[in-house]
């Protein structure tokens, strides 16, 4: 990790917000929300006509701005009947990227979605950063399918990875940034041997599986420990129960990336919800 930006391989400054037409899953324009401004994070390896991300060697260049707290709306709480439009509305309201929770019904007691949903979302919003969070028993089986589906970043759990370095290297080889996650009961020290190899350290602040749970404040000591031990360019991401009531504490304890599900999608005013998380 070179220390020059928010993710491995250097800092890329935040781009202006160009006008972007959102395309549907089969390539057609979405008639109700065309020609709108969106908070784009343009990936130079992607073009707007790609339905999937090519699998090539080399690291994916950082596409998120450094020195800024990032808000990641979690699509788990979005309206799946109009997923692209709802996701884009959250980005228009100030979200920086989309958080995509993948659950297999084994590592957590819930099922969410597979690569097909991710690929459809990528086709509809080809320039948006997709932060894929694997809450699965066998993360190795999911890495390449989600890379092909358009993921920008993949985080997996240390609790189910006997050889995490091999998985991190695999993610990087596919051109994505990589992260490691811990559950509320897992000590932060479990990630210490790998902090120089990852772009994101994610701390679960609820027991994973369902959105809308209450924030577990005791995990704040873990984010502070990871921030202090990690490289300055590593992102520390809080995921679970994040609301405006605890967002300031998250930032004060080293978090510079916050996932919010019902705190955004459960509100009628997405912009007010996101502004509250930044306040």
CSV table of C-alpha atoms in Angstrom, one decimal:
chain,number,residue,atom,x,y,z
A,1,UNK,CA,0.0,0.0,0.0
A,2,UNK,CA,1.6,3.3,-1.1
A,3,UNK,CA,-0.1,5.7,1.3
A,4,UNK,CA,-0.9,8.2,-1.5
A,5,UNK,CA,-4.7,7.8,-1.5
A,6,UNK,CA,-7.8,6.2,-0.1
A,7,UNK,CA,-7.2,2.9,-1.8
A,8,UNK,CA,-4.2,1.0,-3.2
A,9,UNK,CA,-2.4,2.5,-6.1
A,10,UNK,CA,-2.8,6.1,-5.4
A,11,UNK,CA,-5.3,8.8,-5.1
A,12,UNK,CA,-7.8,9.8,-7.7
A,13,UNK,CA,-9.4,13.1,-7.1
A,14,UNK,CA,-13.2,13.3,-7.0
A,15,UNK,CA,-14.6,13.9,-10.4
A,16,UNK,CA,-17.2,16.4,-11.4
A,17,UNK,CA,-20.7,15.1,-11.7
A,18,UNK,CA,-21.4,14.7,-15.4
A,19,UNK,CA,-24.9,14.0,-16.7
A,20,UNK,CA,-25.5,10.3,-16.9
A,21,UNK,CA,-28.4,8.5,-18.5
A,22,UNK,CA,-29.3,5.4,-16.6
A,23,UNK,CA,-29.9,2.3,-18.7
A,24,UNK,CA,-32.2,-0.6,-17.8
A,25,UNK,CA,-31.1,-4.2,-17.4
A,26,UNK,CA,-31.5,-4.9,-21.1
A,27,UNK,CA,-29.8,-1.6,-22.1
A,28,UNK,CA,-32.9,0.6,-22.6
A,29,UNK,CA,-33.1,4.0,-20.9
A,30,UNK,CA,-35.2,4.3,-17.8
A,31,UNK,CA,-37.9,6.6,-19.0
A,32,UNK,CA,-38.7,8.0,-15.6
A,33,UNK,CA,-35.2,9.1,-14.6
A,34,UNK,CA,-33.1,10.0,-17.6
A,35,UNK,CA,-30.5,12.7,-17.9
A,36,UNK,CA,-30.0,13.3,-14.2
A,37,UNK,CA,-26.9,14.2,-12.2
A,38,UNK,CA,-25.3,11.3,-10.3
A,39,UNK,CA,-22.3,11.2,-8.0
A,40,UNK,CA,-20.2,9.2,-10.4
A,41,UNK,CA,-17.0,7.4,-9.5
A,42,UNK,CA,-15.7,6.6,-13.0
A,43,UNK,CA,-13.6,3.5,-13.3
A,44,UNK,CA,-11.2,3.8,-16.2
A,45,UNK,CA,-11.3,0.0,-16.7
A,46,UNK,CA,-15.1,0.1,-17.4
A,47,UNK,CA,-16.9,1.5,-20.3
A,48,UNK,CA,-20.6,2.3,-20.4
A,49,UNK,CA,-21.5,-0.5,-22.9
A,50,UNK,CA,-20.0,-3.3,-20.8
A,51,UNK,CA,-22.4,-5.7,-19.2
A,52,UNK,CA,-19.7,-7.2,-17.0
A,53,UNK,CA,-16.3,-6.2,-15.8
A,54,UNK,CA,-13.5,-8.0,-17.8
A,55,UNK,CA,-11.3,-10.2,-15.7
A,56,UNK,CA,-7.8,-9.0,-16.2
A,57,UNK,CA,-4.6,-8.9,-14.2
A,58,UNK,CA,-3.5,-5.8,-12.2
A,59,UNK,CA,-4.9,-3.7,-9.5
A,60,UNK,CA,-8.0,-1.6,-9.9
A,61,UNK,CA,-7.1,2.1,-9.5
A,62,UNK,CA,-8.7,3.9,-6.6
A,63,UNK,CA,-11.9,5.6,-7.8
A,64,UNK,CA,-13.1,7.1,-4.5
A,65,UNK,CA,-11.9,10.5,-3.1
A,66,UNK,CA,-9.4,10.5,-0.3
A,67,UNK,CA,-9.8,12.5,2.9
A,68,UNK,CA,-13.6,12.4,2.9
A,69,UNK,CA,-16.0,10.3,4.9
A,70,UNK,CA,-17.9,8.1,2.4
A,71,UNK,CA,-21.6,7.1,2.8
A,72,UNK,CA,-22.5,3.8,1.3
A,73,UNK,CA,-26.2,3.2,0.9
A,74,UNK,CA,-26.9,-0.5,1.3
A,75,UNK,CA,-29.2,-1.8,-1.4
A,76,UNK,CA,-30.5,-4.6,1.0
A,77,UNK,CA,-33.1,-2.1,2.1
A,78,UNK,CA,-33.9,-0.6,-1.3
A,79,UNK,CA,-37.0,-1.4,-3.3
A,80,UNK,CA,-36.0,-4.4,-5.4
A,81,UNK,CA,-38.9,-3.8,-7.8
A,82,UNK,CA,-37.1,-0.6,-8.9
A,83,UNK,CA,-33.6,-1.3,-7.7
A,84,UNK,CA,-31.7,0.8,-10.2
A,85,UNK,CA,-33.9,3.9,-9.8
A,86,UNK,CA,-33.9,3.6,-6.0
A,87,UNK,CA,-30.2,3.2,-5.9
A,88,UNK,CA,-29.6,6.1,-8.2
A,89,UNK,CA,-31.9,8.3,-6.0
A,90,UNK,CA,-29.7,7.5,-3.0
A,91,UNK,CA,-26.6,8.5,-5.0
A,92,UNK,CA,-28.2,11.7,-6.3
A,93,UNK,CA,-29.1,12.5,-2.6
A,94,UNK,CA,-25.4,12.4,-1.7
A,95,UNK,CA,-24.4,8.7,-1.4
A,96,UNK,CA,-20.9,7.9,-2.6
A,97,UNK,CA,-21.1,4.3,-3.6
A,98,UNK,CA,-23.5,1.3,-3.3
A,99,UNK,CA,-23.0,-1.4,-0.7
A,100,UNK,CA,-24.1,-4.9,-1.9
A,101,UNK,CA,-24.7,-7.5,0.9
A,102,UNK,CA,-24.3,-11.1,-0.2
A,103,UNK,CA,-25.8,-13.7,2.2
A,104,UNK,CA,-25.8,-17.4,1.7
A,105,UNK,CA,-28.2,-18.5,4.5
A,106,UNK,CA,-25.3,-20.4,6.2
A,107,UNK,CA,-22.8,-17.8,7.5
A,108,UNK,CA,-25.8,-15.6,8.3
A,109,UNK,CA,-29.5,-16.7,8.8
A,110,UNK,CA,-30.7,-14.9,5.7
A,111,UNK,CA,-30.5,-15.0,1.9
A,112,UNK,CA,-30.0,-11.9,-0.2
A,113,UNK,CA,-28.9,-11.9,-3.8
A,114,UNK,CA,-26.4,-13.4,-6.3
A,115,UNK,CA,-24.2,-12.2,-9.1
A,116,UNK,CA,-27.1,-11.8,-11.5
A,117,UNK,CA,-28.5,-8.9,-9.4
A,118,UNK,CA,-25.1,-7.3,-9.2
A,119,UNK,CA,-24.6,-7.6,-13.0
A,120,UNK,CA,-28.0,-6.1,-13.6
A,121,UNK,CA,-27.3,-3.2,-11.3
A,122,UNK,CA,-23.9,-2.7,-13.0
A,123,UNK,CA,-25.5,-2.6,-16.4
A,124,UNK,CA,-28.0,0.0,-15.2
A,125,UNK,CA,-25.3,2.1,-13.4
A,126,UNK,CA,-22.1,1.2,-15.1
A,127,UNK,CA,-19.9,3.9,-13.5
A,128,UNK,CA,-21.0,3.5,-9.9
A,129,UNK,CA,-18.7,1.9,-7.4
A,130,UNK,CA,-20.1,-1.4,-6.1
A,131,UNK,CA,-18.9,-2.4,-2.7
A,132,UNK,CA,-19.6,-6.1,-2.4
A,133,UNK,CA,-19.7,-7.6,1.1
A,134,UNK,CA,-19.6,-11.4,1.2
A,135,UNK,CA,-21.3,-12.8,4.2
A,136,UNK,CA,-20.9,-16.4,3.1
A,137,UNK,CA,-19.3,-19.6,4.3
A,138,UNK,CA,-17.1,-20.1,1.2
A,139,UNK,CA,-15.9,-16.7,-0.1
A,140,UNK,CA,-13.5,-18.2,-2.6
A,141,UNK,CA,-16.5,-19.5,-4.6
A,142,UNK,CA,-18.0,-16.0,-4.9
A,143,UNK,CA,-15.0,-13.8,-5.8
A,144,UNK,CA,-14.7,-14.4,-9.5
A,145,UNK,CA,-18.5,-14.5,-10.2
A,146,UNK,CA,-18.9,-11.1,-8.6
A,147,UNK,CA,-15.8,-9.7,-10.3
A,148,UNK,CA,-17.4,-10.7,-13.6
A,149,UNK,CA,-20.7,-9.2,-12.5
A,150,UNK,CA,-19.2,-5.8,-12.1
A,151,UNK,CA,-18.1,-5.5,-8.5
A,152,UNK,CA,-15.6,-2.8,-7.8
A,153,UNK,CA,-14.5,-4.0,-4.4
A,154,UNK,CA,-15.0,-7.3,-2.5
A,155,UNK,CA,-14.9,-7.7,1.3
A,156,UNK,CA,-15.0,-11.1,3.0
A,157,UNK,CA,-15.1,-12.3,6.6
A,158,UNK,CA,-11.9,-13.3,8.4
A,159,UNK,CA,-14.1,-15.8,10.4
A,160,UNK,CA,-14.4,-18.1,7.4
A,161,UNK,CA,-11.1,-17.6,5.7
A,162,UNK,CA,-8.3,-19.9,6.9
A,163,UNK,CA,-6.0,-18.4,4.3
A,164,UNK,CA,-7.1,-14.8,3.9
A,165,UNK,CA,-4.0,-13.6,2.1
A,166,UNK,CA,-4.6,-16.0,-0.8
A,167,UNK,CA,-8.1,-14.6,-1.2
A,168,UNK,CA,-6.9,-11.0,-1.0
A,169,UNK,CA,-4.3,-11.7,-3.7
A,170,UNK,CA,-7.0,-13.3,-5.8
A,171,UNK,CA,-9.2,-10.2,-5.5
A,172,UNK,CA,-6.3,-7.9,-6.4
A,173,UNK,CA,-5.4,-10.1,-9.4
A,174,UNK,CA,-8.9,-9.7,-10.8
A,175,UNK,CA,-8.4,-5.9,-10.7
A,176,UNK,CA,-10.5,-5.1,-7.6
A,177,UNK,CA,-9.8,-3.6,-4.2
A,178,UNK,CA,-10.1,-6.0,-1.3
A,179,UNK,CA,-11.3,-5.8,2.3
A,180,UNK,CA,-11.6,-7.9,5.4
A,181,UNK,CA,-14.5,-7.9,7.8
A,182,UNK,CA,-15.1,-8.9,11.4
A,183,UNK,CA,-18.3,-9.7,13.3
A,184,UNK,CA,-19.0,-7.9,16.6
A,185,UNK,CA,-17.6,-10.7,18.7
A,186,UNK,CA,-14.3,-11.0,16.7
A,187,UNK,CA,-11.3,-9.0,18.1
A,188,UNK,CA,-9.9,-6.3,15.9
A,189,UNK,CA,-6.5,-8.0,16.3
A,190,UNK,CA,-7.6,-10.8,14.0
A,191,UNK,CA,-7.1,-8.4,11.1
A,192,UNK,CA,-3.8,-6.9,12.2
A,193,UNK,CA,-1.6,-9.3,10.2
A,194,UNK,CA,-3.3,-8.3,6.9
A,195,UNK,CA,-3.8,-4.5,7.3
A,196,UNK,CA,-1.0,-3.7,4.9
A,197,UNK,CA,-2.6,-5.9,2.2
A,198,UNK,CA,-6.2,-4.6,2.2
A,199,UNK,CA,-7.9,-1.3,1.2
A,200,UNK,CA,-10.8,-1.7,3.6
A,201,UNK,CA,-11.3,-3.0,7.1
A,202,UNK,CA,-15.0,-3.5,7.8
A,203,UNK,CA,-16.4,-3.8,11.3
A,204,UNK,CA,-19.9,-5.2,11.8
A,205,UNK,CA,-21.8,-3.2,14.3
A,206,UNK,CA,-24.7,-5.6,14.4
A,207,UNK,CA,-24.9,-9.4,14.2
A,208,UNK,CA,-25.1,-9.8,10.4
A,209,UNK,CA,-28.1,-11.1,8.6
A,210,UNK,CA,-30.8,-8.5,8.8
A,211,UNK,CA,-31.0,-4.7,8.4
A,212,UNK,CA,-32.7,-2.4,10.9
A,213,UNK,CA,-30.9,-3.8,14.0
A,214,UNK,CA,-29.6,-1.6,16.9
A,215,UNK,CA,-26.1,-0.4,16.7
A,216,UNK,CA,-23.6,-2.1,19.1
A,217,UNK,CA,-21.6,0.7,20.5
A,218,UNK,CA,-18.9,-1.5,22.0
A,219,UNK,CA,-17.4,-2.1,18.5
A,220,UNK,CA,-16.2,1.5,18.4
A,221,UNK,CA,-13.1,0.3,20.2
A,222,UNK,CA,-12.4,-2.0,17.3
A,223,UNK,CA,-12.6,0.7,14.7
A,224,UNK,CA,-10.2,2.9,16.7
A,225,UNK,CA,-7.8,0.0,17.1
A,226,UNK,CA,-7.9,-0.7,13.3
A,227,UNK,CA,-7.5,2.9,12.4
A,228,UNK,CA,-4.5,3.2,14.7
A,229,UNK,CA,-2.9,0.0,13.5
A,230,UNK,CA,-3.7,0.3,9.8
A,231,UNK,CA,-2.0,2.2,7.0
A,232,UNK,CA,-3.3,5.8,6.7
A,233,UNK,CA,-4.8,5.1,3.3
A,234,UNK,CA,-6.8,2.1,4.5
A,235,UNK,CA,-10.5,2.8,4.9
A,236,UNK,CA,-12.3,1.7,8.1
A,237,UNK,CA,-15.9,0.9,7.3
A,238,UNK,CA,-18.7,0.6,9.8
A,239,UNK,CA,-21.7,-1.6,8.8
A,240,UNK,CA,-24.8,-2.2,10.8
A,241,UNK,CA,-27.3,0.0,12.6
A,242,UNK,CA,-25.6,3.2,11.5
A,243,UNK,CA,-27.9,6.2,12.0
A,244,UNK,CA,-27.3,9.9,12.5
A,245,UNK,CA,-27.4,9.3,16.3
A,246,UNK,CA,-24.2,7.3,16.2
A,247,UNK,CA,-22.5,8.6,13.0
A,248,UNK,CA,-20.5,11.2,14.8
A,249,UNK,CA,-19.2,8.6,17.3
A,250,UNK,CA,-18.2,6.4,14.3
A,251,UNK,CA,-16.2,9.2,12.8
A,252,UNK,CA,-14.6,10.0,16.1
A,253,UNK,CA,-13.4,6.4,16.4
A,254,UNK,CA,-11.7,6.3,13.1
A,255,UNK,CA,-14.4,5.3,10.6
A,256,UNK,CA,-14.2,7.1,7.2
A,257,UNK,CA,-16.8,4.9,5.4
A,258,UNK,CA,-20.3,4.2,6.8
A,259,UNK,CA,-22.9,1.8,5.5
A,260,UNK,CA,-26.5,2.7,6.0
A,261,UNK,CA,-29.5,0.7,4.9
A,262,UNK,CA,-32.9,1.5,6.6
A,263,UNK,CA,-31.4,4.8,7.8
A,264,UNK,CA,-31.5,5.9,4.2
A,265,UNK,CA,-33.9,3.7,2.3
A,266,UNK,CA,-36.4,3.6,5.2
A,267,UNK,CA,-36.7,7.4,5.0
A,268,UNK,CA,-38.8,9.4,2.5
A,269,UNK,CA,-36.1,12.1,2.1
A,270,UNK,CA,-32.9,10.4,1.2
A,271,UNK,CA,-31.0,13.7,1.0
A,272,UNK,CA,-31.9,14.6,4.6
A,273,UNK,CA,-31.0,11.1,5.8
A,274,UNK,CA,-27.6,11.2,4.2
A,275,UNK,CA,-27.0,14.8,5.4
A,276,UNK,CA,-27.8,13.6,8.9
A,277,UNK,CA,-25.1,10.9,8.6
A,278,UNK,CA,-22.5,13.5,7.6
A,279,UNK,CA,-23.5,16.1,10.3
